[in-house]
mmCIF file with all atom_site columns, C-alpha atoms in Angstrom:
data_model
loop_
_atom_site.group_PDB
_atom_site.id
_atom_site.type_symbol
_atom_site.label_atom_id
_atom_site.label_alt_id
_atom_site.label_comp_id
_atom_site.label_asym_id
_atom_site.label_entity_id
_atom_site.label_seq_id
_atom_site.pdbx_PDB_ins_code
_atom_site.Cartn_x
_atom_site.Cartn_y
_atom_site.Cartn_z
_atom_site.occupancy
_atom_site.B_iso_or_equiv
_atom_site.pdbx_formal_charge
_atom_site.auth_seq_id
_atom_site.auth_comp_id
_atom_site.auth_asym_id
_atom_site.auth_atom_id
_atom_site.pdbx_PDB_model_num
ATOM 1  C CA . MET A 1 1  ? 13.233  -16.461 -12.251 1.00 56.00 ? 1  MET A CA 1
ATOM 2  C CA . HIS A 1 2  ? 10.076  -16.371 -10.712 1.00 58.00 ? 2  HIS A CA 1
ATOM 3  C CA . GLN A 1 3  ? 9.036   -13.041 -8.749  1.00 61.00 ? 3  GLN A CA 1
ATOM 4  C CA . PRO A 1 4  ? 6.772   -13.588 -5.490  1.00 64.00 ? 4  PRO A CA 1
ATOM 5  C CA . THR A 1 5  ? 3.269   -11.091 -6.200  1.00 79.00 ? 5  THR A CA 1
ATOM 6  C CA . THR A 1 6  ? 3.370   -8.019  -4.039  1.00 85.00 ? 6  THR A CA 1
ATOM 7  C CA . TYR A 1 7  ? 0.813   -5.023  -3.915  1.00 87.00 ? 7  TYR A CA 1
ATOM 8  C CA . GLU A 1 8  ? 2.170   -1.845  -4.274  1.00 90.00 ? 8  GLU A CA 1
ATOM 9  C CA . VAL A 1 9  ? -0.386  0.524   -2.249  1.00 93.00 ? 9  VAL A CA 1
ATOM 10 C CA . ASP A 1 10 ? -0.800  3.740   -0.667  1.00 94.00 ? 10 ASP A CA 1
ATOM 11 C CA . GLY A 1 11 ? 1.064   5.358   1.931   1.00 95.00 ? 11 GLY A CA 1
ATOM 12 C CA . ASP A 1 12 ? -1.354  7.926   2.548   1.00 95.00 ? 12 ASP A CA 1
ATOM 13 C CA . ALA A 1 13 ? -4.432  5.480   2.191   1.00 95.00 ? 13 ALA A CA 1
ATOM 14 C CA . ILE A 1 14 ? -2.819  4.255   5.346   1.00 96.00 ? 14 ILE A CA 1
ATOM 15 C CA . ARG A 1 15 ? -2.531  6.908   7.435   1.00 97.00 ? 15 ARG A CA 1
ATOM 16 C CA . GLU A 1 16 ? -6.168  8.691   6.554   1.00 96.00 ? 16 GLU A CA 1
ATOM 17 C CA . GLU A 1 17 ? -7.582  4.584   7.146   1.00 96.00 ? 17 GLU A CA 1
ATOM 18 C CA . ARG A 1 18 ? -5.305  4.306   10.585  1.00 97.00 ? 18 ARG A CA 1
ATOM 19 C CA . MET A 1 19 ? -5.702  7.761   11.751  1.00 97.00 ? 19 MET A CA 1
ATOM 20 C CA . ARG A 1 20 ? -9.369  7.135   10.758  1.00 96.00 ? 20 ARG A CA 1
ATOM 21 C CA . ALA A 1 21 ? -9.586  4.280   12.712  1.00 96.00 ? 21 ALA A CA 1
ATOM 22 C CA . GLY A 1 22 ? -7.906  5.654   15.807  1.00 97.00 ? 22 GLY A CA 1
ATOM 23 C CA . LEU A 1 23 ? -4.902  4.085   16.302  1.00 98.00 ? 23 LEU A CA 1
ATOM 24 C CA . THR A 1 24 ? -1.367  5.073   16.554  1.00 98.00 ? 24 THR A CA 1
ATOM 25 C CA . GLN A 1 25 ? 1.116   3.615   14.597  1.00 97.00 ? 25 GLN A CA 1
ATOM 26 C CA . THR A 1 26 ? 2.314   1.421   17.212  1.00 98.00 ? 26 THR A CA 1
ATOM 27 C CA . GLU A 1 27 ? -1.029  0.227   17.851  1.00 98.00 ? 27 GLU A CA 1
ATOM 28 C CA . LEU A 1 28 ? -1.636  -1.097  13.749  1.00 98.00 ? 28 LEU A CA 1
ATOM 29 C CA . ALA A 1 29 ? 1.706   -2.590  13.429  1.00 98.00 ? 29 ALA A CA 1
ATOM 30 C CA . ARG A 1 30 ? 1.232   -4.881  17.111  1.00 98.00 ? 30 ARG A CA 1
ATOM 31 C CA . GLN A 1 31 ? -2.482  -5.775  15.940  1.00 97.00 ? 31 GLN A CA 1
ATOM 32 C CA . ALA A 1 32 ? -1.207  -6.285  11.741  1.00 97.00 ? 32 ALA A CA 1
ATOM 33 C CA . GLY A 1 33 ? 1.650   -8.292  13.454  1.00 97.00 ? 33 GLY A CA 1
ATOM 34 C CA . ILE A 1 34 ? 3.564   -5.891  11.186  1.00 96.00 ? 34 ILE A CA 1
ATOM 35 C CA . SER A 1 35 ? 6.499   -3.812  13.178  1.00 97.00 ? 35 SER A CA 1
ATOM 36 C CA . PRO A 1 36 ? 5.506   -0.090  13.961  1.00 98.00 ? 36 PRO A CA 1
ATOM 37 C CA . ARG A 1 37 ? 8.958   0.790   11.039  1.00 98.00 ? 37 ARG A CA 1
ATOM 38 C CA . TYR A 1 38 ? 6.993   -1.147  8.889   1.00 97.00 ? 38 TYR A CA 1
ATOM 39 C CA . VAL A 1 39 ? 4.386   1.184   9.259   1.00 97.00 ? 39 VAL A CA 1
ATOM 40 C CA . SER A 1 40 ? 5.731   4.427   9.055   1.00 98.00 ? 40 SER A CA 1
ATOM 41 C CA . HIS A 1 41 ? 7.635   3.515   6.367   1.00 97.00 ? 41 HIS A CA 1
ATOM 42 C CA . LEU A 1 42 ? 4.193   2.228   4.501   1.00 97.00 ? 42 LEU A CA 1
ATOM 43 C CA . GLU A 1 43 ? 2.827   5.789   5.723   1.00 96.00 ? 43 GLU A CA 1
ATOM 44 C CA . ASN A 1 44 ? 6.151   8.184   4.866   1.00 96.00 ? 44 ASN A CA 1
ATOM 45 C CA . GLY A 1 45 ? 6.687   5.842   1.311   1.00 93.00 ? 45 GLY A CA 1
ATOM 46 C CA . THR A 1 46 ? 9.750   4.171   1.869   1.00 95.00 ? 46 THR A CA 1
ATOM 47 C CA . ARG A 1 47 ? 8.173   1.296   1.147   1.00 94.00 ? 47 ARG A CA 1
ATOM 48 C CA . LYS A 1 48 ? 5.633   1.076   -1.012  1.00 92.00 ? 48 LYS A CA 1
ATOM 49 C CA . HIS A 1 49 ? 5.410   -2.682  -1.787  1.00 90.00 ? 49 HIS A CA 1
ATOM 50 C CA . MET A 1 50 ? 3.991   -5.486  0.847   1.00 90.00 ? 50 MET A CA 1
ATOM 51 C CA . GLY A 1 51 ? 3.716   -9.566  0.233   1.00 89.00 ? 51 GLY A CA 1
ATOM 52 C CA . PRO A 1 52 ? 0.353   -10.937 -0.141  1.00 89.00 ? 52 PRO A CA 1
ATOM 53 C CA . LYS A 1 53 ? -0.438  -12.133 3.706   1.00 93.00 ? 53 LYS A CA 1
ATOM 54 C CA . THR A 1 54 ? 0.463   -8.897  4.773   1.00 93.00 ? 54 THR A CA 1
ATOM 55 C CA . TYR A 1 55 ? -1.354  -7.050  2.852   1.00 92.00 ? 55 TYR A CA 1
ATOM 56 C CA . ARG A 1 56 ? -4.329  -8.820  3.696   1.00 93.00 ? 56 ARG A CA 1
ATOM 57 C CA . ARG A 1 57 ? -4.682  -8.366  7.732   1.00 95.00 ? 57 ARG A CA 1
ATOM 58 C CA . LEU A 1 58 ? -3.645  -4.540  7.154   1.00 95.00 ? 58 LEU A CA 1
ATOM 59 C CA . ARG A 1 59 ? -6.287  -3.881  5.161   1.00 94.00 ? 59 ARG A CA 1
ATOM 60 C CA . GLU A 1 60 ? -8.582  -6.589  8.100   1.00 96.00 ? 60 GLU A CA 1
ATOM 61 C CA . VAL A 1 61 ? -7.479  -4.461  10.706  1.00 97.00 ? 61 VAL A CA 1
ATOM 62 C CA . LEU A 1 62 ? -8.383  -1.218  9.060   1.00 96.00 ? 62 LEU A CA 1
ATOM 63 C CA . ASN A 1 63 ? -11.712 -2.863  7.752   1.00 95.00 ? 63 ASN A CA 1
ATOM 64 C CA . ALA A 1 64 ? -10.817 -1.226  4.412   1.00 93.00 ? 64 ALA A CA 1
ATOM 65 C CA . PRO A 1 65 ? -11.071 -2.821  1.247   1.00 91.00 ? 65 PRO A CA 1
ATOM 66 C CA . ASP A 1 66 ? -8.823  -3.597  -1.821  1.00 84.00 ? 66 ASP A CA 1
ATOM 67 C CA . GLU A 1 67 ? -9.752  -0.124  -4.212  1.00 86.00 ? 67 GLU A CA 1
ATOM 68 C CA . ARG A 1 68 ? -8.516  2.105   -1.023  1.00 90.00 ? 68 ARG A CA 1
ATOM 69 C CA . PHE A 1 69 ? -4.538  0.867   -0.321  1.00 89.00 ? 69 PHE A CA 1
ATOM 70 C CA . ARG A 1 70 ? -4.024  -0.153  -4.270  1.00 87.00 ? 70 ARG A CA 1
ATOM 71 C CA . ARG A 1 71 ? -2.072  2.819   -6.192  1.00 80.00 ? 71 ARG A CA 1
ATOM 72 C CA . LYS A 1 72 ? -4.070  3.111   -8.884  1.00 60.00 ? 72 LYS A CA 1
ATOM 73 C CA . ALA A 1 73 ? -1.553  3.263   -12.289 1.00 49.00 ? 73 ALA A CA 1
ATOM 74 C CA . PRO A 1 74 ? -0.266  6.535   -12.946 1.00 41.00 ? 74 PRO A CA 1
ATOM 75 C CA . ARG A 1 75 ? -1.370  8.756   -15.870 1.00 44.00 ? 75 ARG A CA 1
ATOM 76 C CA . PRO A 1 76 ? 0.273   9.208   -18.902 1.00 48.00 ? 76 PRO A CA 1
ATOM 77 C CA . THR A 1 77 ? 2.452   12.170  -18.658 1.00 46.00 ? 77 THR A CA 1
ATOM 78 C CA . GLU A 1 78 ? 2.790   12.474  -22.565 1.00 45.00 ? 78 GLU A CA 1
ATOM 79 C CA . ASP A 1 79 ? 1.403   11.591  -25.576 1.00 49.00 ? 79 ASP A CA 1
ATOM 80 C CA . PRO A 1 80 ? 2.334   7.654   -26.828 1.00 49.00 ? 80 PRO A CA 1
ATOM 81 C CA . PRO A 1 81 ? 4.716   7.582   -29.639 1.00 50.00 ? 81 PRO A CA 1
ATOM 82 C CA . PRO A 1 82 ? 3.009   7.256   -33.574 1.00 56.00 ? 82 PRO A CA 1
ATOM 83 C CA . GLU A 1 83 ? 2.910   4.161   -34.667 1.00 58.00 ? 83 GLU A CA 1
ATOM 84 C CA . ARG A 1 84 ? 5.565   3.212   -36.954 1.00 55.00 ? 84 ARG A CA 1
ATOM 85 C CA . LYS A 1 85 ? 4.240   2.557   -40.579 1.00 54.00 ? 85 LYS A CA 1
#
């Protein structure tokens, strides 16, 4: 079954950009066409994935580049397992 494309986002970065823009969660939500509750969930990490259209609208409202909101791949916490011979 095909899964729709989603973007894993950094809620702290969204909050920082919203505050830098001088917007409340409600104002950002209204301008991006999403609910204030959704913005809150993104910022506090309850929601970590967004669909492409919503992601693009949020970035446009906050005038933020793609790499600002996208979560980077986590660093490995341990060495990879040894190769088997």
